[in-house]
CSV table of C-alpha atoms and ligand atoms in Angstrom, one decimal:
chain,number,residue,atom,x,y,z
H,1,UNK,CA,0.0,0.0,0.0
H,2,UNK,CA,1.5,3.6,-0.9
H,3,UNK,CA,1.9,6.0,2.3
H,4,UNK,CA,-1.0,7.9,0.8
H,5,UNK,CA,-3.6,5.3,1.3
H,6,UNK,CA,-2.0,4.4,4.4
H,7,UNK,CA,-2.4,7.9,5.6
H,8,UNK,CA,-5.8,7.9,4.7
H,9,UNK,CA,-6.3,4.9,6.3
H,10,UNK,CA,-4.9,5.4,9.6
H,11,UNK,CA,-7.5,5.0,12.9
H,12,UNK,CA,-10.2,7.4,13.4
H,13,UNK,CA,-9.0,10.3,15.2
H,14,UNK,CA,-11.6,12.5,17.2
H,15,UNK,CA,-9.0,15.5,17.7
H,16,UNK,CA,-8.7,15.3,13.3
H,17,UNK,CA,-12.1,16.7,11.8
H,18,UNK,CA,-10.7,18.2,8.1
H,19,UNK,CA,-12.8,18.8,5.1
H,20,UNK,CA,-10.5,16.4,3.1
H,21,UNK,CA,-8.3,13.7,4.6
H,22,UNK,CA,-6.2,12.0,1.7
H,23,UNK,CA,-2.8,14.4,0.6
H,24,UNK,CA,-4.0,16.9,-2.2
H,25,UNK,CA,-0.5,17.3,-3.7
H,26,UNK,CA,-0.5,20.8,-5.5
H,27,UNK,CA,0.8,19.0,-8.6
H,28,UNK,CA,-2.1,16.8,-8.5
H,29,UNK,CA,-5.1,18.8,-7.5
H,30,UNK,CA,-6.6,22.4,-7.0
H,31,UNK,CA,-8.2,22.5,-3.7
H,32,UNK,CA,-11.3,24.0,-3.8
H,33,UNK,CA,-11.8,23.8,0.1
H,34,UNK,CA,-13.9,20.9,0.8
H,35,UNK,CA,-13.7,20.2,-2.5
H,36,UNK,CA,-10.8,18.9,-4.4
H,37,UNK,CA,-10.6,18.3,-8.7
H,38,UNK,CA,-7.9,16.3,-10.1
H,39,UNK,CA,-5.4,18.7,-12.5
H,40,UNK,CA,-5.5,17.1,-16.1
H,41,UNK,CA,-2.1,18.5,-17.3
H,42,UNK,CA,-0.6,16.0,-15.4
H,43,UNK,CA,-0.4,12.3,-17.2
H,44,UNK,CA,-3.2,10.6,-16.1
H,45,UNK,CA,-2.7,7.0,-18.1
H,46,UNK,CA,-4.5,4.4,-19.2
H,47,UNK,CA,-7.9,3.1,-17.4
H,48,UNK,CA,-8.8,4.2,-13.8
H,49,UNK,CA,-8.0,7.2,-12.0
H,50,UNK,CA,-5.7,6.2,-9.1
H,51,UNK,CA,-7.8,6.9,-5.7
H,52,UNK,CA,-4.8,8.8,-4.7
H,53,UNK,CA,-6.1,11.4,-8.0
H,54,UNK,CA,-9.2,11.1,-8.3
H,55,UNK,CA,-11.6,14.3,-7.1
H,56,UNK,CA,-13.1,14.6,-3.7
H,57,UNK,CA,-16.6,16.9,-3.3
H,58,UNK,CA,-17.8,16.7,0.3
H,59,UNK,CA,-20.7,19.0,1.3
H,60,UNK,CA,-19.5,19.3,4.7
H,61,UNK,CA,-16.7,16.9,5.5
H,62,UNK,CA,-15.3,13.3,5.5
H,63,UNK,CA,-16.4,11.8,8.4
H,64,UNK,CA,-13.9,8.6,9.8
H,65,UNK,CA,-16.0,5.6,10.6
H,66,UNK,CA,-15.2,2.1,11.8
H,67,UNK,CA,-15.8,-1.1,9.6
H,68,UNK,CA,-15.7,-3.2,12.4
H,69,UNK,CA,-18.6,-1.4,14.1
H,70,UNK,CA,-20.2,-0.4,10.7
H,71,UNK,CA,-24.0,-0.8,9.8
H,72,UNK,CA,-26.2,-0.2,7.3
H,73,UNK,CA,-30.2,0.4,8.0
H,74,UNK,CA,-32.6,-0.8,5.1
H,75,UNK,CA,-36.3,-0.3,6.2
H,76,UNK,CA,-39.0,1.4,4.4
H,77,UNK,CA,-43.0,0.1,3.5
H,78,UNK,CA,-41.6,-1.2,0.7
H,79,UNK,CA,-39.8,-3.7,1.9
H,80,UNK,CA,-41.5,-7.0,3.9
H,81,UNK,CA,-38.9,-6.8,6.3
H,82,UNK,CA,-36.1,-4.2,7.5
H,83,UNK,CA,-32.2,-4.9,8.6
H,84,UNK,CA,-29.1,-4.1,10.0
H,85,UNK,CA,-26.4,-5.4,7.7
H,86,UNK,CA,-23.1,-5.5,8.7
H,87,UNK,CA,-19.7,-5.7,5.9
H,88,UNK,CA,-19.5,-9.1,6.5
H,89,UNK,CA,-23.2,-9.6,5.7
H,90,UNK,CA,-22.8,-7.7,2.3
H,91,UNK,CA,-19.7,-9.6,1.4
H,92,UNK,CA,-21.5,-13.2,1.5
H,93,UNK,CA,-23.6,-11.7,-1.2
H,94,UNK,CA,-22.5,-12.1,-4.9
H,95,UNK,CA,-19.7,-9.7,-5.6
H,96,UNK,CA,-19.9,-7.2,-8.6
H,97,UNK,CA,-17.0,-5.3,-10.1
H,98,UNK,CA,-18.2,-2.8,-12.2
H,99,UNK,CA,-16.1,0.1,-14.1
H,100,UNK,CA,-17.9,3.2,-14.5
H,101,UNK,CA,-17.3,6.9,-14.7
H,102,UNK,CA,-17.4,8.9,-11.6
H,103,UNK,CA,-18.3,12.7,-12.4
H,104,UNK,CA,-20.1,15.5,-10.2
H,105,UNK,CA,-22.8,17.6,-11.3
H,106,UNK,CA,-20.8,21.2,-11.6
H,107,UNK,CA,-18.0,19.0,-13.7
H,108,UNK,CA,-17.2,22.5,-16.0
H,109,UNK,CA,-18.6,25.4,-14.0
H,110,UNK,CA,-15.8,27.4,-14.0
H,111,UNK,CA,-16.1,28.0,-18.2
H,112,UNK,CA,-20.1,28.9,-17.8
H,113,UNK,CA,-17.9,32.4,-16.9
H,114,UNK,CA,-15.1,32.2,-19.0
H,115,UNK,CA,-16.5,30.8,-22.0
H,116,UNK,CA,-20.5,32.3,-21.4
H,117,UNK,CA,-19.8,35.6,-19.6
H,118,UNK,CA,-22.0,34.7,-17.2
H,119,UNK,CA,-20.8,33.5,-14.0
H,120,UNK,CA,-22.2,30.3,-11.8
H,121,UNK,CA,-22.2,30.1,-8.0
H,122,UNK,CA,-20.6,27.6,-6.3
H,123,UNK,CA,-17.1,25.7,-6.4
H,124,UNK,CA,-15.6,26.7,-10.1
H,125,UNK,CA,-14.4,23.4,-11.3
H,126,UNK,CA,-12.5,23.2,-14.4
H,127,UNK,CA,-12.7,19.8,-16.0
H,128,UNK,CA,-11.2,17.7,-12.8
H,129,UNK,CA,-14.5,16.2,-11.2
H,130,UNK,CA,-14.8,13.6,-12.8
H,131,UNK,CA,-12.5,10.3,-13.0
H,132,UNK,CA,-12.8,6.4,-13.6
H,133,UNK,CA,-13.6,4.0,-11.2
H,134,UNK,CA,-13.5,0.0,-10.6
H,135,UNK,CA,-16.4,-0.3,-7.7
H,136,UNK,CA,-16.4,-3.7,-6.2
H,137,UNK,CA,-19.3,-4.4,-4.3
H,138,UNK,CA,-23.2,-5.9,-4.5
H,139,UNK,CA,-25.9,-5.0,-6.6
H,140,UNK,CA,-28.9,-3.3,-4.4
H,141,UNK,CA,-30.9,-5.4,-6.2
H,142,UNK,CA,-29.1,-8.8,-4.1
H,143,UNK,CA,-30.2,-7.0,-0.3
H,144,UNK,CA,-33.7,-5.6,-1.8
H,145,UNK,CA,-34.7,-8.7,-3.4
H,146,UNK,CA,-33.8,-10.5,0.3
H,147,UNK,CA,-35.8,-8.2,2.3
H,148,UNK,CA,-38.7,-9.0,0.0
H,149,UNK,CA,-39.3,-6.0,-2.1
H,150,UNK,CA,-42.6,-5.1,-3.0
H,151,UNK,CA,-44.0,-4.7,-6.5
H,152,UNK,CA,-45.5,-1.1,-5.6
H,153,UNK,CA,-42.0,0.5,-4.2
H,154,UNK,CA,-41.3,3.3,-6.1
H,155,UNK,CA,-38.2,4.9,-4.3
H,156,UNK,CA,-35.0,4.7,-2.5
H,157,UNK,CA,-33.8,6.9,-0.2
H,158,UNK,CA,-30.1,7.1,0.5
H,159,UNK,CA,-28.4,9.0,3.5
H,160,UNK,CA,-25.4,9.3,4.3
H,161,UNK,CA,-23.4,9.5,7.4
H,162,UNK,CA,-21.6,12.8,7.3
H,163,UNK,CA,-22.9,16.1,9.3
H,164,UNK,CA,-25.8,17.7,8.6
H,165,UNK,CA,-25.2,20.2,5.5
H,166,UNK,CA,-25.7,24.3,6.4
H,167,UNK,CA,-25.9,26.2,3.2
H,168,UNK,CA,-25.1,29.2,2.6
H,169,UNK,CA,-28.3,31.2,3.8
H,170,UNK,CA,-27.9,29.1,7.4
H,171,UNK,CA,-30.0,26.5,6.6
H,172,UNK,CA,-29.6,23.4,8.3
H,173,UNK,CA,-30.6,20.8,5.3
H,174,UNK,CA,-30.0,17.9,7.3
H,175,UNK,CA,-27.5,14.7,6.4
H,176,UNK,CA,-26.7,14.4,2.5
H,177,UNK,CA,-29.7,11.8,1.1
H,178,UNK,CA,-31.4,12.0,-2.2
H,179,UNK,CA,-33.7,9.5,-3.4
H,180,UNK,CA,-32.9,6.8,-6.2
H,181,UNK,CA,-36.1,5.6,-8.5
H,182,UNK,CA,-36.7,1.8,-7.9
H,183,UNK,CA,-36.0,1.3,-11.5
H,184,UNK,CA,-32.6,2.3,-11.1
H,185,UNK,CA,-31.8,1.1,-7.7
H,186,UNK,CA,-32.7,-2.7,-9.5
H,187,UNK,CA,-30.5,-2.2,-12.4
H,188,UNK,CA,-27.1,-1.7,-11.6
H,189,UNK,CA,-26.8,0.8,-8.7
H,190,UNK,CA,-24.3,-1.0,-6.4
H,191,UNK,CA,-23.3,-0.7,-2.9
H,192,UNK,CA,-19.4,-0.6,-3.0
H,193,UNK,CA,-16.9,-1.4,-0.5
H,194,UNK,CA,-13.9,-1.5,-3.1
H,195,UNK,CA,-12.5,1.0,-5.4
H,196,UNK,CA,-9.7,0.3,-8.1
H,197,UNK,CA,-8.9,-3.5,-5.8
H,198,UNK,CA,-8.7,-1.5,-2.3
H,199,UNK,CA,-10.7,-0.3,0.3
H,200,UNK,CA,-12.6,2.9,-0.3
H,201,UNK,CA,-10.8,5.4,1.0
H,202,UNK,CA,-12.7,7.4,3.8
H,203,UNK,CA,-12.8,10.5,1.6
H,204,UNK,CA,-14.9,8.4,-1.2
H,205,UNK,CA,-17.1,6.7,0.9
H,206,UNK,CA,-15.6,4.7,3.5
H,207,UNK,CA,-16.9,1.9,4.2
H,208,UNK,CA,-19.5,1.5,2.2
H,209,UNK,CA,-21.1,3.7,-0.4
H,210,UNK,CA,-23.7,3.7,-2.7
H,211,UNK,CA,-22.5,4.1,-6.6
H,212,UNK,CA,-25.0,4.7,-9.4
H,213,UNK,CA,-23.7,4.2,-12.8
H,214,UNK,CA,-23.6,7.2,-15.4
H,215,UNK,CA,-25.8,9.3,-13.0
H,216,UNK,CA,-24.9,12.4,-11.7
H,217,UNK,CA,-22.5,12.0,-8.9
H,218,UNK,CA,-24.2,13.4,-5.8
H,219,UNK,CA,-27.0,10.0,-6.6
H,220,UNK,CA,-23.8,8.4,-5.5
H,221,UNK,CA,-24.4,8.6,-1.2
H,222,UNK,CA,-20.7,8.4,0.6
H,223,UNK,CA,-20.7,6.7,4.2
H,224,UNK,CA,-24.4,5.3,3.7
H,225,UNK,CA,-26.1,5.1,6.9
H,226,UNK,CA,-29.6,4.5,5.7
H,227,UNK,CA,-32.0,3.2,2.7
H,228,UNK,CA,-35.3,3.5,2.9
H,229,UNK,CA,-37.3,2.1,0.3
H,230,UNK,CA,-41.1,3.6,-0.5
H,231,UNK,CA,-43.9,3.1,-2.1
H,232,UNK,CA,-44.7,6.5,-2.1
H,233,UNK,CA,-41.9,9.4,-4.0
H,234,UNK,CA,-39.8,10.5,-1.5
H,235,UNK,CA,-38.6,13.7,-1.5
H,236,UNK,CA,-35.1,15.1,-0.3
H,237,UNK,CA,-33.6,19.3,-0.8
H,238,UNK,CA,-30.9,17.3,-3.1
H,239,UNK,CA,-33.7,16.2,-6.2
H,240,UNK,CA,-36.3,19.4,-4.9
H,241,UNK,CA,-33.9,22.1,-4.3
H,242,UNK,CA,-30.9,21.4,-5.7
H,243,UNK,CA,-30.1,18.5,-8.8
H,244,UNK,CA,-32.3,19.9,-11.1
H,245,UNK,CA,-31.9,22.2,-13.7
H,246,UNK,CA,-33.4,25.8,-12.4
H,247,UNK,CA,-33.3,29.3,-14.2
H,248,UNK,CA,-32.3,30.0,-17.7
H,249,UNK,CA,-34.5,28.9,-20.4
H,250,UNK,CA,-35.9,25.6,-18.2
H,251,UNK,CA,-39.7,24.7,-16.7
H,252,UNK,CA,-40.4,25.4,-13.3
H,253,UNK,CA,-40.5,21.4,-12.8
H,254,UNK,CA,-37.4,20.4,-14.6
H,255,UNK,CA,-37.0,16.3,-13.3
H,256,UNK,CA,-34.0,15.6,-10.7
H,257,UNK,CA,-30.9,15.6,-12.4
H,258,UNK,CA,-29.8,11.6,-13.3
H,259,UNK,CA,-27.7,10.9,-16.5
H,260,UNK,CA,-24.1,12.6,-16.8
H,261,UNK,CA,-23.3,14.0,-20.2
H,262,UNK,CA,-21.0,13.6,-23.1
H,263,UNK,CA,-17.5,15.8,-22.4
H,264,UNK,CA,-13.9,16.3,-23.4
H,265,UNK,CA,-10.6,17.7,-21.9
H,266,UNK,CA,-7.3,18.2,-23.1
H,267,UNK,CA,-4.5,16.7,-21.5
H,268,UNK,CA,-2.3,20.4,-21.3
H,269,UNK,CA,-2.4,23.1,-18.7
H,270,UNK,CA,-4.8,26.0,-19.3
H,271,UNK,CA,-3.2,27.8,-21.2
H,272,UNK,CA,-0.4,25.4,-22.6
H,273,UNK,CA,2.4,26.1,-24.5
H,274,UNK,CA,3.9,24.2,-27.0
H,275,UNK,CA,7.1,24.0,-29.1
H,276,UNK,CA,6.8,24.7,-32.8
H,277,UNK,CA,8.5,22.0,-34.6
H,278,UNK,CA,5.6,20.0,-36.6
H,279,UNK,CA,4.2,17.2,-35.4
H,280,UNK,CA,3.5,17.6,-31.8
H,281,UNK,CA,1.4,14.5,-30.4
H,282,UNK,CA,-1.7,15.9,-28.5
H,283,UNK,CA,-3.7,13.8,-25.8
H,284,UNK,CA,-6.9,14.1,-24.4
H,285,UNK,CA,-9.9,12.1,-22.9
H,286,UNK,CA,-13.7,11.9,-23.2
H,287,UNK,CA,-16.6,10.1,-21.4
H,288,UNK,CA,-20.1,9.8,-21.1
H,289,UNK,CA,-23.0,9.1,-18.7
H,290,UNK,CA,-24.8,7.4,-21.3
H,291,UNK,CA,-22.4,4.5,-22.2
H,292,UNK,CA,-19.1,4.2,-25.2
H,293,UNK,CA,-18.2,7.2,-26.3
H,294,UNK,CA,-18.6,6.6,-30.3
H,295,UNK,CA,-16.4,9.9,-31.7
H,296,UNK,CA,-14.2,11.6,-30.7
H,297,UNK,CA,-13.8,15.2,-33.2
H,298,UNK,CA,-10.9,17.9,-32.9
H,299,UNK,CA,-9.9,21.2,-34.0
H,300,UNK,CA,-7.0,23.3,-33.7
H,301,UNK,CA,-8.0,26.2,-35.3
H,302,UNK,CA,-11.0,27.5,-33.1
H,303,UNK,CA,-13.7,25.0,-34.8
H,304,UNK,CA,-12.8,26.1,-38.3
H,305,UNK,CA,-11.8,22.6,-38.9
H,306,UNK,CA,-12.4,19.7,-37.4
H,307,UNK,CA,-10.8,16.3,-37.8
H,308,UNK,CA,-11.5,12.5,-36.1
H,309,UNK,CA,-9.4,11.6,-33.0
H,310,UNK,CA,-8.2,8.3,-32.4
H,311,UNK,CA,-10.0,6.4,-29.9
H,312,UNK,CA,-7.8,4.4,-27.5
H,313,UNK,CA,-10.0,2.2,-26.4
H,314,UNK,CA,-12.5,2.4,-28.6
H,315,UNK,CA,-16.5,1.8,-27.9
H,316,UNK,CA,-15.4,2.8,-24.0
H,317,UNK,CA,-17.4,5.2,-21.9
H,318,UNK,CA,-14.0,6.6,-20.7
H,319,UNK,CA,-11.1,7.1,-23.6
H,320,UNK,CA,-8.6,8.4,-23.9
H,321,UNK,CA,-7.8,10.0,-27.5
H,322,UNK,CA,-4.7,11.3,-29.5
H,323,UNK,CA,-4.0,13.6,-32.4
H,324,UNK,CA,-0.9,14.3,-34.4
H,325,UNK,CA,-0.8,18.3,-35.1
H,326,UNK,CA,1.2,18.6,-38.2
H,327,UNK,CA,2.4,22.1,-38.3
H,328,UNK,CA,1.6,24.2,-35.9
H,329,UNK,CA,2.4,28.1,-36.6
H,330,UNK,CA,3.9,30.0,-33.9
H,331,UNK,CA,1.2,32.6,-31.5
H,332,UNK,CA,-1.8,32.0,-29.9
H,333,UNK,CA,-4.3,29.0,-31.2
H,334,UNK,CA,-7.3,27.1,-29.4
H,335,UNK,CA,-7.8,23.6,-29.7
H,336,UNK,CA,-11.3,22.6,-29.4
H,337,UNK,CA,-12.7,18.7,-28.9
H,338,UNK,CA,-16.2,17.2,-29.1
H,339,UNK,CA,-16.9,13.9,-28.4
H,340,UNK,CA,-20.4,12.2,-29.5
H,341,UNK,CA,-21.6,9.5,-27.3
H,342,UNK,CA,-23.1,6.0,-28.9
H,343,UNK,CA,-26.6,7.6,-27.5
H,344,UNK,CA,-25.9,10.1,-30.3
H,345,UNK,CA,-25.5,13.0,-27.8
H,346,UNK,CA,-22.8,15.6,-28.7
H,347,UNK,CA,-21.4,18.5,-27.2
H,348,UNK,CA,-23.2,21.7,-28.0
H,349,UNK,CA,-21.3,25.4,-28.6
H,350,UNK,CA,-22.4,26.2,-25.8
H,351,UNK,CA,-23.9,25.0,-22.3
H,352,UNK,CA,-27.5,25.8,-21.6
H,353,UNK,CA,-27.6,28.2,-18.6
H,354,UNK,CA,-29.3,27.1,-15.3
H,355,UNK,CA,-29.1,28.5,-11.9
H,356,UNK,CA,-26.7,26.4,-10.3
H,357,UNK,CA,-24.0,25.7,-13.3
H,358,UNK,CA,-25.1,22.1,-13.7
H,359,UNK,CA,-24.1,20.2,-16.8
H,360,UNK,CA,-21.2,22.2,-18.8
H,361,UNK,CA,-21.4,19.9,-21.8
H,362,UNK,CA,-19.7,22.7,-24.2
H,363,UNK,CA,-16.6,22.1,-26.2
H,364,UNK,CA,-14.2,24.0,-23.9
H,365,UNK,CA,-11.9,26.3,-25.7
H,366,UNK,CA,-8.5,25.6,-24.8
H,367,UNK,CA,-5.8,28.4,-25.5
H,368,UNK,CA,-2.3,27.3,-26.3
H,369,UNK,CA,1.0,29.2,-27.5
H,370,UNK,CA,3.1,27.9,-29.9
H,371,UNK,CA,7.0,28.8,-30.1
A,1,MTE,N1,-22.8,11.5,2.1
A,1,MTE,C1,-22.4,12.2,1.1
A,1,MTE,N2,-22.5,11.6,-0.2
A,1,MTE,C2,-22.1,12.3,-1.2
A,1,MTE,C3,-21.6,13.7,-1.1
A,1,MTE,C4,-21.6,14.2,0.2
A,1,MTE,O1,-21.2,15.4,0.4
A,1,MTE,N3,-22.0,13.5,1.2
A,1,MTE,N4,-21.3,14.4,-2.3
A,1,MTE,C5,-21.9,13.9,-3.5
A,1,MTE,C6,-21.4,14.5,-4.7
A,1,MTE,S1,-22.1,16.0,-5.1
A,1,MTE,C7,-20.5,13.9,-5.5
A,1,MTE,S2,-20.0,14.6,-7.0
A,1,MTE,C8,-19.9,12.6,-5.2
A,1,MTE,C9,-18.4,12.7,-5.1
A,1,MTE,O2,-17.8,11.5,-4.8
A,1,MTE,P1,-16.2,11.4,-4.4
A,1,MTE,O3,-15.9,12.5,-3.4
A,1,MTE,O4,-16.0,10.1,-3.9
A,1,MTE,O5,-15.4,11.7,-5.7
A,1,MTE,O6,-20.3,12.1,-3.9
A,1,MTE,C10,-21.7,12.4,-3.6
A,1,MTE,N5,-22.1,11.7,-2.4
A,2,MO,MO1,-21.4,16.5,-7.3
């Protein structure tokens, strides 16, 4: 084990109470506070995002439980029977290992200024919230089907363990939870123990979190304490309040937020600066919410001209991509990328506005300097 898992591992302290536990090397990340996004100018390499990189958005803070003493609560009227289930009782269960990508909500904020004059409150990501994962863990479906589900439940509620969140007008909204449609919670929603072959690392969820495939990350309940299970729609601030697209040109009763969109970054810092012989290889990556992303399309003059990336892998929901500039001309340029997903959603010009900065899906305009 590295000594940065091992630090984030070490025994629960009650004299420690920090926003972010694991070591956010400046190289690595830009620390946003309780918030943390991974900095893609530094190689990121093939398939998952080390845990050690990947992004860390806590509404409050990571709290530092014990597995040994660990439980999880599943009750609700639409279940036949409630629980207390220990690890151990999870771990008897099947075991799924499922790679997915991991991506907040306000992935891109930051550019609903630069790009959109128009500026977004709340914490100004670039591109860094977002990163691949290997969960190991069960399938929801395993517990719910074994606590006899019934055929009327309609929704999961999922709450997590961390303290209660104040916003910023002094509300006190209560633990992080946000209800999961049964549809979803039976497909492949998971509750994970493992991330990338190790233990979760308390920051993402120790010991057990909830992961929900392609959805938006905050469906994704850290430290679960709780899952109630309704036949009624359950209602939470985080699908009422906040989750759903608000403001701009949107209805009044826009759905809760669920799938994540199609997006691109460059692998270069912002700006980057580049050499001018010919030939310079350029990386980047793109993903999607929806499943493989099918195209990958670049331009390095401003979206004058666009050409095909190579996909590496191909028909993979997280990819990384590459493209040979053949003669670059010495000043200022701005390479552009714009993936479309095998749902056949592509990345607009620009983001629609909402309230919150949910959902940049733009092709961000990245400035470079050659010479
Ligand atoms: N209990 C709890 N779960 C949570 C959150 C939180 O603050 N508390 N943040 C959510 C949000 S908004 C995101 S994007 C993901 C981030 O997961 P990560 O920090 O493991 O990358 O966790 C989600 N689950
Ligand atoms: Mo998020």
């Amino acid at each position: 084990m590295d000594p940065a898992t091992a630090l984030a591992l070490r025994e629960p302290d009650a004299a420690v109470s920090l926003p972010i536990h694991k070591p956010l090397p400046p190289q690595h990340f830009v620390d946003h506070g309780t918030n943390a996004e991974m900095r893609w100018d530094v190689p990121h390499g093939p398939g998952d995002t080390p845990a050690s990189r990947l992004f860390v958005r806590n509404h409050t803070e990571t709290p530092l439980l014990d597995a040994a003493t660990y439980t999880l609560l599943v009750h609700g009227d639409g279940l036949r029977r409630a629980a207390v289930i220990t690890l151990d009782d999870l771990r008897a269960l099947p075991v799924t290992r499922m790679a997915c990508a991991h991506e907040c909500t306000g992935n891109g904020r930051s550019y609903f200024a630069t790009q959109q004059g128009r500026e977004a409150p709340g914490t100004p990501w670039h591109l860094g919230s977002i990163g691949q994962v290997t969960w190991e863990g069960v399938r929801l479906a395993e517990v719910l089907e074994r606590l006899g589900l019934r055929d009327d439940a309609v929704d999961v509620m999922a709450t997590g363990l961390d303290p209660s969140y104040v916003d910023d007008d002094g509300v006190d909204n209560g633990p992080v939870r946000r209800p999961l449609p049964i549809a979803k919670a039976l497909d492949d929603t998971l509750l994970a123990w493992g991330m990338n072959g190790e233990p979760l690392l308390p920051d993402h969820g120790f010991p057990l979190r909830l992961v929900v495939p392609g959805w938006v990350g905050v469906a994704s309940i850290k430290w679960l304490g709780s899952l109630e299970v309704a036949t009624r729609p359950l209602e939470s601030p985080w699908n009422t309040k906040w989750y759903r697209m608000t403001g701009g040109d949107f209805p009044d009763d826009a759905p809760p937020l669920t799938l994540n969109p199609v997006r691109s970054v460059w692998e270069l810092p912002e700006p980057a600066s580049l050499p001018a012989e010919g030939g310079t290889v350029l990386h980047g990556r793109s993903w999607s919410g929806a499943g493989a992303v099918a195209k990958v399309e670049v331009s390095v003059n401003g979206g004058a001209t666009w050409s095909i990336a190579r996909l590496d892998p191909p028909g993979a929901a997280w990819t990384t991509w590459r493209f040979r500039w053949p003669g670059a001309t010495p000043g200022g340029h701005v390479l552009m990328a714009r993936a479309t997903d095998v749902a056949g959603r592509t990345q607009p010009q620009d983001a629609a506005w909402n309230d919150e900065g949910y959902l940049f899906d733009a092709v961000v305009r990245h400035p470079v300097r050659v010479g």
